Amino acid sequence: MLADLVKVKAWFDGYVRSFDLSVPMIRMKYEHSYDVMRVGEALTKTLAWPPNDAAVGIAACLLHDTGRFSQYRDFGTYNDGASVDHGDCGYETLRREFFGNTINADSVDDEGQKVILQAVKWHNKKSLPELHPDLSSDALLFCWLARDADKLDVFRLVRRRMDEGTIGGLLPRHKIGAPLSTSLLEEVETFWSGSYKNASSLQDFLLIQLTWTLDINFAPSLQILEKSGVLTHIRDCFPKDDARVQTLLEGLFVRIEEHKRAIAEK
Ligand SMILES: [Fe+2]
């Protein structure tokens, strides 16, 4: 499995330049792509991936949000539910415009292309299926890497924008001062995961983020999250005097500890 990262970056930069980078929401996704790539670099190093696999994994991280650019141009939103599934859209764009063009033939070998396409397609799904014709066992590690790196960077970005007081620009659909939505609370109490369709406030988004922790795949990813303090920061954002919310948070943090033990061997 091989990927020439210099060529992958050159294609990606050229592709993104066909969009209007002066639009802050587009610019943000371009920067996020490189930030996720850097998280992927750090994780593959910590996990001691062989260099060729690491290069393919890092390429998948850089390309994971390829679908975001045409999504925003065509629909003016990053809400998949109201537009397109940006993982599926990225898969198609890469297949057609990157790997389908003979000029790029030596950028990534066939095996690398297959796993990158799957990592991009599956990076944004709520969970990965046990068995699916479009998800091979070879691709699973790469899907895990892209999903972890993406989540880690979104945790970092949301925290930074909250600290800067600019979170409203990042999450335009979510009301900043509003409480948790009852429908989301019920969903998380039942399934320990939350859907964007039930989220309308910043607190809702933060609760969904906390549940992402249960979907983290690699132990070092969870260590990075815990070390950053972002999990306790989110926990402190919820009302201390709301017994229902506090019970839910206690349950979530117990599950996070269990999950940490479960992935320690991965
Ligand atoms: Fe994404």
XYZ file of C-alpha atoms and ligand atoms in Angstrom:
267
model
C 0.000 0.000 0.000
C 1.514 3.322 -1.073
C 0.660 7.023 -1.102
C 2.864 9.892 -2.245
C 1.835 12.572 0.237
C 3.448 15.404 -1.731
C 1.266 14.543 -4.735
C -1.833 13.981 -2.604
C -1.420 17.427 -1.016
C -0.825 19.011 -4.445
C -4.070 17.491 -5.792
C -6.037 18.516 -2.700
C -4.727 22.091 -2.754
C -5.539 22.372 -6.469
C -9.035 20.984 -5.896
C -9.754 23.340 -2.994
C -8.468 26.324 -5.009
C -11.420 25.777 -7.370
C -13.625 27.041 -4.493
C -13.785 30.493 -2.952
C -11.313 30.354 -0.062
C -12.205 33.889 0.979
C -15.494 32.463 2.336
C -14.727 31.822 6.038
C -16.727 28.550 6.183
C -14.781 27.168 3.186
C -11.447 28.376 4.559
C -12.277 26.741 7.899
C -12.749 23.315 6.248
C -9.478 23.684 4.344
C -7.629 24.414 7.588
C -9.511 21.619 9.394
C -8.384 19.155 6.694
C -4.712 19.949 7.367
C -5.264 19.923 11.138
C -6.850 16.458 10.900
C -3.906 15.364 8.739
C -1.499 16.491 11.469
C -3.491 14.598 14.129
C -3.332 11.542 11.848
C 0.452 11.963 11.569
C 0.807 12.076 15.338
C -1.473 9.068 15.893
C 0.226 6.861 13.278
C 3.564 7.712 14.887
C 2.318 6.856 18.390
C 0.706 3.673 17.084
C 3.956 2.780 15.254
C 2.235 2.145 11.912
C 4.594 0.967 9.123
C 5.594 4.010 7.006
C 3.616 3.019 3.880
C 0.408 2.374 5.827
C 0.958 5.596 7.756
C 1.258 7.593 4.518
C -2.047 6.157 3.259
C -3.702 6.843 6.619
C -2.405 10.416 6.678
C -3.671 10.930 3.100
C -7.113 9.649 4.177
C -7.110 12.151 7.039
C -6.258 15.057 4.726
C -8.921 14.020 2.191
C -11.656 13.025 4.644
C -13.740 16.212 4.137
C -13.299 16.498 0.353
C -17.108 16.448 0.076
C -17.520 19.552 2.245
C -16.417 22.034 -0.411
C -19.043 21.275 -3.057
C -21.596 20.722 -0.275
C -21.148 24.297 0.942
C -20.995 25.757 -2.566
C -24.149 23.936 -3.693
C -26.244 24.029 -0.501
C -24.719 26.763 1.700
C -24.747 24.436 4.721
C -22.711 21.715 6.428
C -25.915 20.067 7.603
C -25.857 16.676 5.856
C -29.503 16.059 6.749
C -30.538 19.150 4.779
C -28.170 18.622 1.831
C -25.975 15.613 0.983
C -24.009 13.035 2.942
C -20.568 14.671 2.718
C -18.748 11.348 3.230
C -20.508 9.809 0.227
C -19.995 13.025 -1.738
C -16.247 13.038 -0.939
C -15.997 9.397 -2.005
C -17.542 10.198 -5.398
C -15.445 13.329 -5.912
C -12.200 11.510 -5.153
C -13.137 8.536 -7.307
C -13.986 10.784 -10.233
C -11.622 13.729 -9.988
C -8.532 12.400 -8.217
C -8.163 8.658 -8.703
C -10.128 8.636 -11.974
C -7.669 10.995 -13.673
C -4.676 9.247 -15.238
C -2.484 12.296 -14.516
C -2.675 11.293 -10.832
C -2.032 7.604 -11.517
C 1.169 7.372 -9.471
C -0.083 9.346 -6.437
C -1.667 6.389 -4.624
C -1.587 2.683 -5.567
C -4.789 0.672 -6.103
C -4.871 -0.785 -2.606
C -4.281 2.647 -1.060
C -7.042 4.186 -3.184
C -9.508 1.535 -2.023
C -8.908 2.130 1.686
C -8.786 5.937 1.348
C -12.138 5.911 -0.477
C -13.680 3.783 2.266
C -12.197 5.900 5.060
C -13.647 9.034 3.426
C -17.042 7.428 2.852
C -17.346 6.138 6.411
C -15.622 8.902 8.387
C -18.876 10.767 9.124
C -21.305 7.919 9.741
C -22.761 7.724 13.231
C -21.150 4.327 13.701
C -19.344 1.767 11.591
C -21.321 -1.341 10.591
C -20.065 -4.789 11.599
C -20.475 -6.074 8.089
C -21.076 -4.068 4.941
C -20.204 -4.745 1.295
C -18.605 -1.256 1.059
C -16.418 -1.690 4.143
C -13.575 -4.193 3.877
C -11.617 -5.461 6.855
C -8.399 -4.000 5.304
C -9.984 -0.552 5.400
C -11.187 -0.712 8.972
C -7.982 0.610 10.585
C -7.952 3.540 8.161
C -11.586 4.326 8.913
C -10.761 4.272 12.615
C -7.827 6.617 12.083
C -9.809 9.181 10.057
C -12.724 9.048 12.506
C -10.497 9.532 15.555
C -8.369 12.291 14.013
C -11.493 14.147 12.829
C -13.162 13.951 16.241
C -10.001 15.081 18.061
C -9.704 18.141 15.860
C -13.393 19.046 16.203
C -13.064 18.811 20.002
C -10.075 21.172 19.794
C -11.781 23.565 17.392
C -15.045 23.807 19.368
C -13.095 24.441 22.591
C -10.999 27.151 20.940
C -14.025 28.899 19.431
C -15.830 28.752 22.788
C -12.801 30.305 24.510
C -12.627 33.008 21.834
C -16.370 33.695 22.033
C -16.847 32.882 18.330
C -18.608 29.536 18.634
C -21.789 30.944 17.070
C -19.958 31.323 13.739
C -18.869 27.694 13.862
C -22.289 26.277 14.798
C -24.797 28.626 13.120
C -27.762 26.266 13.629
C -27.226 25.877 17.390
C -28.595 28.397 19.906
C -25.785 29.394 22.224
C -27.604 30.115 25.500
C -30.360 27.509 25.124
C -30.636 24.414 27.363
C -30.401 20.765 26.354
C -33.240 19.547 24.151
C -35.510 16.959 25.765
C -35.512 14.810 22.631
C -31.703 14.638 22.666
C -31.589 13.908 26.391
C -34.004 11.023 25.876
C -31.996 9.709 22.940
C -28.696 9.762 24.831
C -30.286 8.240 27.947
C -31.550 5.375 25.788
C -28.786 4.807 23.246
C -25.690 6.629 24.642
C -25.421 8.408 21.314
C -27.136 11.453 19.857
C -28.395 12.597 16.444
C -27.903 16.048 14.960
C -31.605 16.125 14.096
C -32.314 16.293 17.843
C -29.703 19.009 18.468
C -30.584 22.699 18.437
C -28.383 24.258 21.143
C -24.666 24.494 21.888
C -25.283 22.283 24.934
C -26.859 19.691 22.623
C -23.789 19.751 20.402
C -21.498 19.387 23.431
C -23.498 16.411 24.718
C -23.218 14.729 21.319
C -19.466 15.403 21.420
C -19.205 13.670 24.789
C -20.904 10.588 23.315
C -18.311 10.567 20.502
C -15.805 9.553 23.146
C -17.516 6.136 23.272
C -16.766 5.759 19.568
C -13.044 6.570 19.825
C -11.039 3.672 18.417
C -7.448 4.006 19.599
C -6.248 4.310 23.193
C -3.808 7.161 22.356
C -6.708 9.172 20.904
C -8.589 8.945 24.180
C -5.409 9.814 26.089
C -4.987 12.965 23.981
C -8.589 13.936 24.713
C -8.267 13.383 28.450
C -4.938 15.213 28.624
C -6.382 18.224 26.810
C -9.001 18.663 29.559
C -11.731 19.057 26.952
C -13.962 16.344 28.441
C -14.081 17.955 31.880
C -14.492 21.378 30.247
C -17.606 20.095 28.468
C -18.884 18.434 31.631
C -18.610 21.794 33.424
C -20.749 23.474 30.754
C -23.909 21.681 31.912
C -26.123 22.870 34.773
C -24.910 21.493 38.108
C -28.389 21.744 39.646
C -30.133 19.593 37.039
C -30.280 16.097 38.562
C -31.391 14.431 35.335
C -28.500 15.883 33.347
C -25.970 15.140 36.097
C -27.148 11.493 36.312
C -26.727 11.178 32.559
C -23.216 12.669 32.727
C -22.221 10.276 35.518
C -23.439 7.359 33.401
C -21.531 8.671 30.381
C -18.271 9.045 32.277
C -18.610 5.506 33.700
C -19.017 4.275 30.123
C -16.041 6.311 28.960
C -13.894 4.565 31.614
C -15.202 1.156 30.460
C -14.527 2.068 26.835
C -10.996 3.162 27.731
C -10.312 -0.287 29.159
C -11.918 -1.991 26.142
C -9.718 -0.199 23.565
C -6.499 -0.417 25.592
C -5.523 -3.595 23.716
C -6.265 -2.330 20.181
Fe -16.406 15.323 7.876
